[in-house]
Amino acid sequence: MRKMLLAAISRVLQGPAATAAAAGRTASRVMVASRNYTDFANEATFEIKKCDLHRLEEGPSTTAVLTREEGLHYYKTMQTIRRMELKSDQLYKQKIIRGFCHLYDGQEACCVGLEVAIKPTDHVITAYRVHGFAYARGVPVRTILAELTGRKGGCAKGKGGSMHMYTKNFYGGNGIVGAQVPLGAGIALACKYFGKNEVCLTLYGDGAANQGQIFETYNMAALWKLPCVFICENNRYGMGTSVERAAASTDYYKRGDFIPGLRVDGMDVLSVREATKFATEYCRAGKGPILMELQTYRYHGHSMSDPGISYRTREEIQEVRSKSDPITLLKDRMINNNLASIEELKEIDVAVRKEIEEAAQFATTDPEPPLEELGHHIYFNEPPFEVRGPNQWIKYKSVS
């Protein structure tokens, strides 16, 4: 009774404005609660940017259908990757994450658009900016963050760190620039050899695009008609060097020469999805490899040791954020076409933040792997053997 009386006195003292605000909040909650899925459109059709083509008569569709369910899934996935990377930035600055760390915020439409256009049985291999791909392929956030902090619960048991994350049909996470491209062609060769109707998405950055091993791989893949989609994520800077200063030709989608190519808006998840569907259908038809260039942008520097503003301006970064942010673009489309409400997307944001915080808690409290396991998992499905330590008297047992 006393609490009720105090609350009533407080409302009187705060005046009619506070009472009206409280009533407004209550009405808003009632309105959100009373709105259900029948109030929304089931799907909407959008115009998307036409792809630039190389050695192709026709390209992907310039319209894309987005269902409400797909839109909510894409939004949550991209938002989770964005928040996970921002948390990684925070943990790195607290010196909880150490070593190399390359963040993916800004490029979320690439990994999400690619993943939703392929099958779980298809294969993906990429470079060291890997966290978003690991999540899109099914690795939980807590397992990714635990790997970043070097904990036993990480997806590589705390031994891989930022650049080396794996799961079924996902082959990393490779630290040597460009080295994953020949490996991707090898995976595509295995798909063809075993007669599986599968493809391999082989990703690399604009900084790796001038490597000789990539052109050698193009040649072999074309000769053997491998089901390989070569994908250049062009985020405009290889480390701190702009593409214009690093490459005589910045038309990366034409670099395959004899391999058909297409240049895609990598900031639009629908453009990436439609282009990937087109590319994978091309490969599955037995026509050989195809090349995609995704024009995208990273908000962070090349790695956590790079502030990212010594070779580009803050204004440039802000302009991309304000005009081309992949999450904002999807959000606006969904709201403007009645596929979701602002309140519903805010609820997703809250749930994502909660998930990230819980994952970070796990990643900072989970134990580190014991020293005895240092030699484990060198080989797959092999009998145990001994590995020499720092000197000949120290031995570690290796278990598959």
Coordinates of C-alpha atoms in Angstrom, one line a residue:
M1 CA 0.0 0.0 0.0
R2 CA 2.8 2.3 0.9
K3 CA 4.6 1.6 -2.4
M4 CA 1.4 2.4 -4.4
L5 CA 1.0 5.7 -2.5
L6 CA 4.6 6.7 -3.1
A7 CA 4.2 5.9 -6.8
A8 CA 1.0 8.1 -7.0
I9 CA 2.8 11.0 -5.3
S10 CA 5.7 10.7 -7.7
R11 CA 3.5 10.9 -10.7
V12 CA 1.8 14.0 -9.3
L13 CA 5.2 15.6 -8.6
Q14 CA 6.5 14.8 -12.1
G15 CA 3.5 16.4 -13.7
P16 CA 1.3 15.7 -16.7
A17 CA 4.2 15.4 -19.2
A18 CA 5.7 12.4 -17.5
T19 CA 2.2 10.8 -17.1
A20 CA 1.5 11.3 -20.8
A21 CA 4.9 9.8 -21.8
A22 CA 4.3 6.8 -19.6
A23 CA 0.9 6.4 -21.2
G24 CA 2.5 6.7 -24.7
R25 CA 5.0 4.0 -23.9
T26 CA 2.2 1.7 -22.6
A27 CA 0.2 2.3 -25.8
S28 CA 3.2 1.6 -27.9
R29 CA 3.8 -1.7 -26.2
V30 CA 0.2 -2.6 -26.6
M31 CA 0.3 -1.7 -30.3
V32 CA 3.5 -3.8 -30.9
A33 CA 2.0 -6.7 -29.0
S34 CA -1.3 -6.6 -30.9
R35 CA 0.5 -6.7 -34.3
N36 CA 1.1 -10.2 -35.6
Y37 CA 2.6 -11.7 -38.7
T38 CA -0.7 -11.4 -40.7
D39 CA -0.2 -7.6 -40.7
F40 CA 3.0 -8.0 -42.9
A41 CA 3.5 -8.7 -46.5
N42 CA 4.8 -12.3 -47.2
E43 CA 7.2 -11.1 -49.9
A44 CA 8.4 -8.2 -52.0
T45 CA 10.2 -7.8 -55.3
F46 CA 13.2 -5.4 -55.6
E47 CA 15.2 -3.9 -58.4
I48 CA 18.9 -4.7 -58.0
K49 CA 22.0 -3.3 -59.7
K50 CA 22.9 -4.9 -63.0
C51 CA 26.1 -6.9 -63.0
D52 CA 29.0 -6.0 -65.3
L53 CA 29.7 -9.1 -67.4
H54 CA 32.8 -10.6 -69.0
R55 CA 32.5 -13.4 -71.7
L56 CA 28.8 -13.9 -70.7
E57 CA 25.8 -13.1 -73.0
E58 CA 23.4 -13.0 -70.0
G59 CA 23.9 -12.3 -66.4
P60 CA 21.9 -12.7 -63.1
S61 CA 18.4 -11.3 -62.8
T62 CA 18.0 -7.6 -62.1
T63 CA 15.1 -8.2 -59.8
A64 CA 15.1 -10.2 -56.6
V65 CA 12.2 -11.6 -54.6
L66 CA 12.6 -11.4 -50.8
T67 CA 10.3 -13.2 -48.4
R68 CA 9.6 -11.9 -44.9
E69 CA 11.2 -15.0 -43.4
E70 CA 14.3 -14.6 -45.6
G71 CA 14.6 -10.9 -44.8
L72 CA 14.5 -11.5 -41.0
H73 CA 17.0 -14.3 -41.3
Y74 CA 19.4 -12.1 -43.4
Y75 CA 19.0 -9.2 -41.1
K76 CA 19.7 -11.2 -37.9
T77 CA 22.7 -12.9 -39.4
M78 CA 24.3 -9.7 -40.7
Q79 CA 23.6 -7.9 -37.4
T80 CA 25.1 -10.8 -35.4
I81 CA 28.3 -10.7 -37.5
R82 CA 28.5 -6.9 -37.1
R83 CA 28.0 -7.1 -33.3
M84 CA 30.4 -10.0 -33.0
E85 CA 33.1 -8.0 -34.8
L86 CA 32.6 -4.9 -32.7
K87 CA 32.9 -7.2 -29.6
S88 CA 36.1 -8.6 -31.0
D89 CA 37.4 -5.1 -31.4
Q90 CA 36.7 -4.4 -27.8
L91 CA 38.2 -7.7 -26.5
Y92 CA 41.4 -7.0 -28.6
K93 CA 41.8 -3.5 -27.2
Q94 CA 41.4 -5.1 -23.7
K95 CA 44.3 -7.4 -24.7
I96 CA 42.0 -10.5 -24.2
I97 CA 42.3 -11.3 -27.9
R98 CA 46.0 -11.2 -29.1
G99 CA 47.9 -11.7 -32.3
F100 CA 46.5 -11.1 -35.8
C101 CA 42.8 -10.1 -36.0
H102 CA 41.1 -9.1 -39.2
L103 CA 37.5 -7.8 -38.8
Y104 CA 34.7 -8.1 -41.3
D105 CA 32.3 -5.3 -40.4
G106 CA 31.0 -3.6 -43.5
Q107 CA 31.3 -6.7 -45.7
E108 CA 28.5 -8.7 -44.1
A109 CA 26.4 -8.8 -47.3
C110 CA 29.1 -10.8 -49.0
C111 CA 29.3 -13.8 -46.7
V112 CA 25.6 -13.9 -46.0
G113 CA 24.6 -13.5 -49.7
L114 CA 27.0 -16.2 -50.7
E115 CA 25.9 -18.7 -48.0
V116 CA 22.1 -18.4 -48.6
A117 CA 22.6 -19.1 -52.3
I118 CA 24.5 -22.4 -51.9
K119 CA 23.7 -25.8 -50.3
P120 CA 25.1 -27.0 -47.0
T121 CA 26.9 -29.7 -49.0
D122 CA 28.8 -27.1 -51.1
H123 CA 32.2 -26.0 -50.0
V124 CA 33.8 -22.6 -49.0
I125 CA 37.4 -21.6 -48.5
T126 CA 38.6 -18.1 -47.8
A127 CA 41.5 -16.0 -46.6
Y128 CA 42.1 -14.7 -43.1
R129 CA 39.2 -12.3 -42.7
V130 CA 37.2 -15.3 -41.7
H131 CA 34.9 -14.7 -38.7
G132 CA 31.8 -13.8 -40.8
F133 CA 32.2 -16.9 -43.0
A134 CA 32.6 -19.2 -40.0
Y135 CA 29.4 -17.9 -38.5
A136 CA 27.5 -18.1 -41.8
R137 CA 28.6 -21.7 -42.3
G138 CA 27.2 -22.6 -38.9
V139 CA 29.8 -22.0 -36.2
P140 CA 28.2 -20.5 -33.1
V141 CA 29.3 -17.0 -31.9
R142 CA 30.5 -18.3 -28.6
T143 CA 32.7 -20.9 -30.3
I144 CA 34.2 -18.2 -32.6
L145 CA 34.9 -15.8 -29.8
A146 CA 36.4 -18.6 -27.7
E147 CA 38.7 -19.4 -30.6
L148 CA 39.7 -15.7 -30.8
T149 CA 40.6 -15.8 -27.0
G150 CA 42.5 -19.1 -27.4
R151 CA 40.1 -21.2 -25.2
K152 CA 39.4 -24.9 -25.2
G153 CA 35.8 -24.3 -26.4
G154 CA 36.9 -22.6 -29.6
C155 CA 36.1 -24.1 -33.0
A156 CA 39.8 -25.1 -33.4
K157 CA 40.2 -26.0 -29.7
G158 CA 41.9 -22.6 -29.1
K159 CA 44.9 -23.4 -31.4
G160 CA 43.8 -21.6 -34.6
G161 CA 42.9 -18.1 -33.5
S162 CA 41.5 -15.4 -35.7
M163 CA 42.8 -16.7 -39.0
H164 CA 42.1 -20.4 -38.7
M165 CA 38.5 -21.4 -38.2
Y166 CA 36.9 -24.5 -39.6
T167 CA 33.7 -26.5 -39.7
K168 CA 32.1 -29.1 -42.0
N169 CA 32.6 -28.1 -45.7
F170 CA 34.4 -24.9 -44.6
Y171 CA 38.2 -25.0 -44.9
G172 CA 39.3 -21.8 -43.3
G173 CA 40.7 -19.3 -42.6
N174 CA 44.2 -19.3 -44.4
G175 CA 47.0 -17.0 -43.3
I176 CA 49.2 -17.1 -46.4
V177 CA 48.0 -14.5 -48.9
G178 CA 46.4 -16.2 -51.9
A179 CA 47.4 -19.7 -50.9
Q180 CA 43.8 -20.8 -50.4
V181 CA 43.0 -20.3 -54.1
P182 CA 44.9 -23.5 -55.3
L183 CA 43.4 -25.3 -52.4
G184 CA 39.9 -24.3 -53.5
A185 CA 40.6 -25.6 -57.0
G186 CA 41.7 -28.9 -55.4
I187 CA 38.4 -29.1 -53.5
A188 CA 36.5 -28.4 -56.7
L189 CA 38.6 -31.2 -58.4
A190 CA 37.5 -33.6 -55.6
C191 CA 33.8 -32.6 -56.2
K192 CA 34.2 -33.5 -59.9
Y193 CA 36.3 -36.6 -59.3
F194 CA 33.7 -38.1 -56.9
G195 CA 30.9 -37.1 -59.3
K196 CA 29.2 -34.9 -56.7
N197 CA 27.0 -32.1 -58.0
E198 CA 28.8 -29.7 -55.6
V199 CA 30.7 -26.5 -56.1
C200 CA 33.5 -24.7 -54.2
L201 CA 33.4 -21.0 -53.4
T202 CA 37.1 -19.9 -53.4
L203 CA 37.6 -16.4 -52.0
Y204 CA 40.5 -14.0 -52.0
G205 CA 40.9 -10.3 -51.6
D206 CA 42.0 -7.6 -54.1
G207 CA 45.4 -7.5 -52.4
A208 CA 46.0 -11.2 -53.4
A209 CA 44.6 -10.8 -56.9
N210 CA 48.0 -10.1 -58.5
Q211 CA 49.6 -13.3 -57.2
G212 CA 51.0 -15.7 -59.8
Q213 CA 49.5 -18.8 -58.1
I214 CA 46.0 -17.4 -58.7
F215 CA 46.6 -17.3 -62.5
E216 CA 48.1 -20.7 -62.5
T217 CA 44.9 -22.0 -60.7
Y218 CA 42.7 -20.2 -63.2
N219 CA 44.4 -22.0 -66.0
M220 CA 44.1 -25.5 -64.5
A221 CA 40.5 -24.9 -63.4
A222 CA 39.6 -23.9 -67.0
L223 CA 41.4 -26.8 -68.6
W224 CA 39.7 -29.3 -66.3
K225 CA 36.4 -27.5 -66.2
L226 CA 36.3 -27.5 -62.4
P227 CA 33.1 -26.5 -60.5
C228 CA 34.9 -23.6 -58.8
V229 CA 33.5 -20.1 -58.3
F230 CA 36.5 -17.8 -57.8
I231 CA 35.4 -14.8 -55.8
C232 CA 37.5 -11.6 -55.3
E233 CA 36.2 -9.5 -52.4
N234 CA 37.4 -6.1 -53.5
N235 CA 37.2 -3.9 -50.5
R236 CA 39.3 -1.2 -52.3
Y237 CA 42.4 -1.6 -50.2
G238 CA 45.0 -4.3 -49.9
M239 CA 46.3 -3.6 -46.4
G240 CA 47.0 0.2 -46.8
T241 CA 47.3 0.4 -50.5
S242 CA 44.4 1.4 -52.7
V243 CA 43.5 -0.8 -55.7
E244 CA 44.4 2.0 -58.1
R245 CA 48.0 2.1 -56.8
A246 CA 48.4 -1.7 -56.7
A247 CA 46.8 -3.0 -59.9
A248 CA 47.3 -1.8 -63.5
S249 CA 43.7 -3.2 -64.1
T250 CA 41.1 -3.0 -61.4
D251 CA 38.6 -5.0 -63.4
Y252 CA 39.1 -8.0 -61.2
Y253 CA 36.2 -9.9 -62.8
K254 CA 38.0 -9.9 -66.1
R255 CA 41.3 -11.2 -64.7
G256 CA 40.4 -14.8 -65.6
D257 CA 40.7 -13.8 -69.2
F258 CA 39.3 -17.1 -70.7
I259 CA 37.1 -17.6 -67.6
P260 CA 33.7 -15.8 -67.7
G261 CA 33.2 -13.2 -64.9
L262 CA 30.8 -10.8 -63.4
R263 CA 31.1 -7.7 -61.1
V264 CA 28.6 -7.5 -58.3
D265 CA 27.4 -4.9 -55.8
G266 CA 28.9 -6.5 -52.7
M267 CA 27.1 -4.2 -50.3
D268 CA 23.7 -5.5 -51.3
V269 CA 22.9 -9.0 -49.9
L270 CA 20.2 -9.6 -52.6
S271 CA 22.7 -8.7 -55.4
V272 CA 25.2 -11.1 -54.0
R273 CA 22.6 -13.8 -53.5
E274 CA 21.3 -13.6 -57.1
A275 CA 24.8 -13.5 -58.6
T276 CA 25.9 -16.5 -56.6
K277 CA 22.8 -18.5 -57.7
F278 CA 23.8 -17.6 -61.3
A279 CA 27.4 -18.6 -60.8
T280 CA 26.8 -21.9 -59.0
E281 CA 24.2 -22.9 -61.7
Y282 CA 26.8 -22.2 -64.3
C283 CA 29.3 -24.5 -62.5
R284 CA 26.8 -27.3 -61.9
A285 CA 25.9 -27.3 -65.6
G286 CA 29.5 -28.5 -66.3
K287 CA 30.7 -25.3 -68.0
G288 CA 33.7 -25.0 -65.8
P289 CA 34.8 -22.2 -63.4
I290 CA 33.5 -18.6 -63.2
L291 CA 34.8 -15.5 -61.6
M292 CA 32.9 -13.0 -59.4
E293 CA 34.2 -9.7 -58.1
L294 CA 32.3 -8.4 -55.1
Q295 CA 32.7 -4.6 -54.7
T296 CA 32.6 -4.1 -50.9
Y297 CA 34.2 -2.0 -48.1
R298 CA 35.6 -2.7 -44.7
Y299 CA 35.0 -0.2 -41.9
H300 CA 38.0 -1.3 -39.7
G301 CA 41.6 -1.1 -40.9
H302 CA 43.2 -4.1 -42.5
S303 CA 43.9 -5.6 -39.1
M304 CA 43.6 -4.4 -35.5
S305 CA 47.2 -3.0 -35.8
D306 CA 46.0 -0.7 -38.6
P307 CA 43.9 2.3 -37.5
G308 CA 42.6 2.5 -41.1
I309 CA 42.7 6.3 -41.5
S310 CA 46.3 6.9 -42.6
Y311 CA 45.5 6.0 -46.2
R312 CA 41.8 7.0 -46.4
T313 CA 39.8 9.8 -44.7
R314 CA 37.2 9.4 -41.9
E315 CA 34.8 11.2 -44.3
E316 CA 35.2 8.4 -46.9
I317 CA 34.4 5.8 -44.3
Q318 CA 31.4 7.8 -43.0
E319 CA 30.1 8.3 -46.5
V320 CA 30.1 4.6 -47.2
R321 CA 28.4 3.9 -43.9
S322 CA 25.7 6.5 -44.6
K323 CA 25.0 5.6 -48.2
S324 CA 25.9 1.9 -48.7
D325 CA 25.7 0.1 -45.4
P326 CA 24.5 -3.4 -46.1
I327 CA 22.4 -3.8 -42.9
T328 CA 20.8 -0.4 -43.3
L329 CA 20.0 -1.1 -46.9
L330 CA 18.2 -4.3 -46.0
K331 CA 16.5 -2.7 -43.0
D332 CA 15.1 0.1 -45.1
R333 CA 13.8 -2.2 -47.8
M334 CA 12.0 -4.4 -45.3
I335 CA 10.4 -1.5 -43.4
N336 CA 9.4 0.4 -46.6
N337 CA 7.8 -2.7 -48.1
N338 CA 6.0 -3.8 -45.0
L339 CA 8.1 -7.0 -44.5
A340 CA 8.9 -6.0 -40.9
S341 CA 8.4 -3.2 -38.4
I342 CA 11.0 -1.0 -36.7
E343 CA 10.0 -2.4 -33.4
E344 CA 10.5 -6.0 -34.6
L345 CA 13.9 -5.3 -35.9
K346 CA 14.8 -3.5 -32.6
E347 CA 13.8 -6.7 -30.8
I348 CA 16.2 -8.6 -33.0
D349 CA 18.9 -6.1 -32.2
V350 CA 18.4 -6.6 -28.5
A351 CA 18.4 -10.3 -28.8
V352 CA 21.6 -10.2 -30.8
R353 CA 23.4 -8.0 -28.3
K354 CA 22.4 -10.4 -25.5
E355 CA 23.7 -13.3 -27.4
I356 CA 27.0 -11.6 -28.1
E357 CA 27.5 -10.6 -24.4
E358 CA 26.8 -14.2 -23.3
A359 CA 29.2 -15.5 -25.9
A360 CA 31.9 -13.0 -24.7
Q361 CA 31.4 -14.1 -21.1
F362 CA 32.0 -17.7 -22.2
A363 CA 35.0 -16.8 -24.3
T364 CA 36.7 -15.0 -21.3
T365 CA 35.9 -17.7 -18.7
D366 CA 36.3 -20.9 -20.6
P367 CA 39.7 -22.6 -19.7
E368 CA 42.7 -22.6 -22.1
P369 CA 43.7 -25.9 -23.6
P370 CA 46.2 -27.8 -21.4
L371 CA 49.8 -28.0 -22.5
E372 CA 49.5 -31.8 -22.9
E373 CA 47.2 -31.2 -25.9
L374 CA 49.7 -29.1 -27.8
G375 CA 50.5 -31.9 -30.2
H376 CA 46.9 -33.1 -30.7
H377 CA 45.0 -33.1 -34.0
I378 CA 48.0 -32.9 -36.4
Y379 CA 46.6 -35.7 -38.5
F380 CA 43.1 -37.1 -38.9
N381 CA 42.2 -40.6 -38.1
E382 CA 45.8 -41.7 -37.4
P383 CA 47.2 -43.8 -34.5
P384 CA 48.7 -41.7 -31.6
F385 CA 52.4 -40.8 -31.9
E386 CA 55.0 -38.6 -30.2
V387 CA 55.9 -35.0 -31.2
R388 CA 59.2 -33.5 -30.1
G389 CA 58.9 -30.4 -28.0
P390 CA 61.3 -27.4 -27.7
N391 CA 64.2 -29.9 -27.0
Q392 CA 64.7 -33.6 -27.6
W393 CA 63.8 -34.5 -24.0
I394 CA 60.4 -33.0 -24.1
K395 CA 57.7 -35.1 -25.9
Y396 CA 54.1 -34.4 -26.6
K397 CA 51.6 -37.1 -27.5
S398 CA 49.6 -36.5 -30.6
V399 CA 46.0 -37.8 -30.8
S400 CA 43.8 -37.5 -33.8

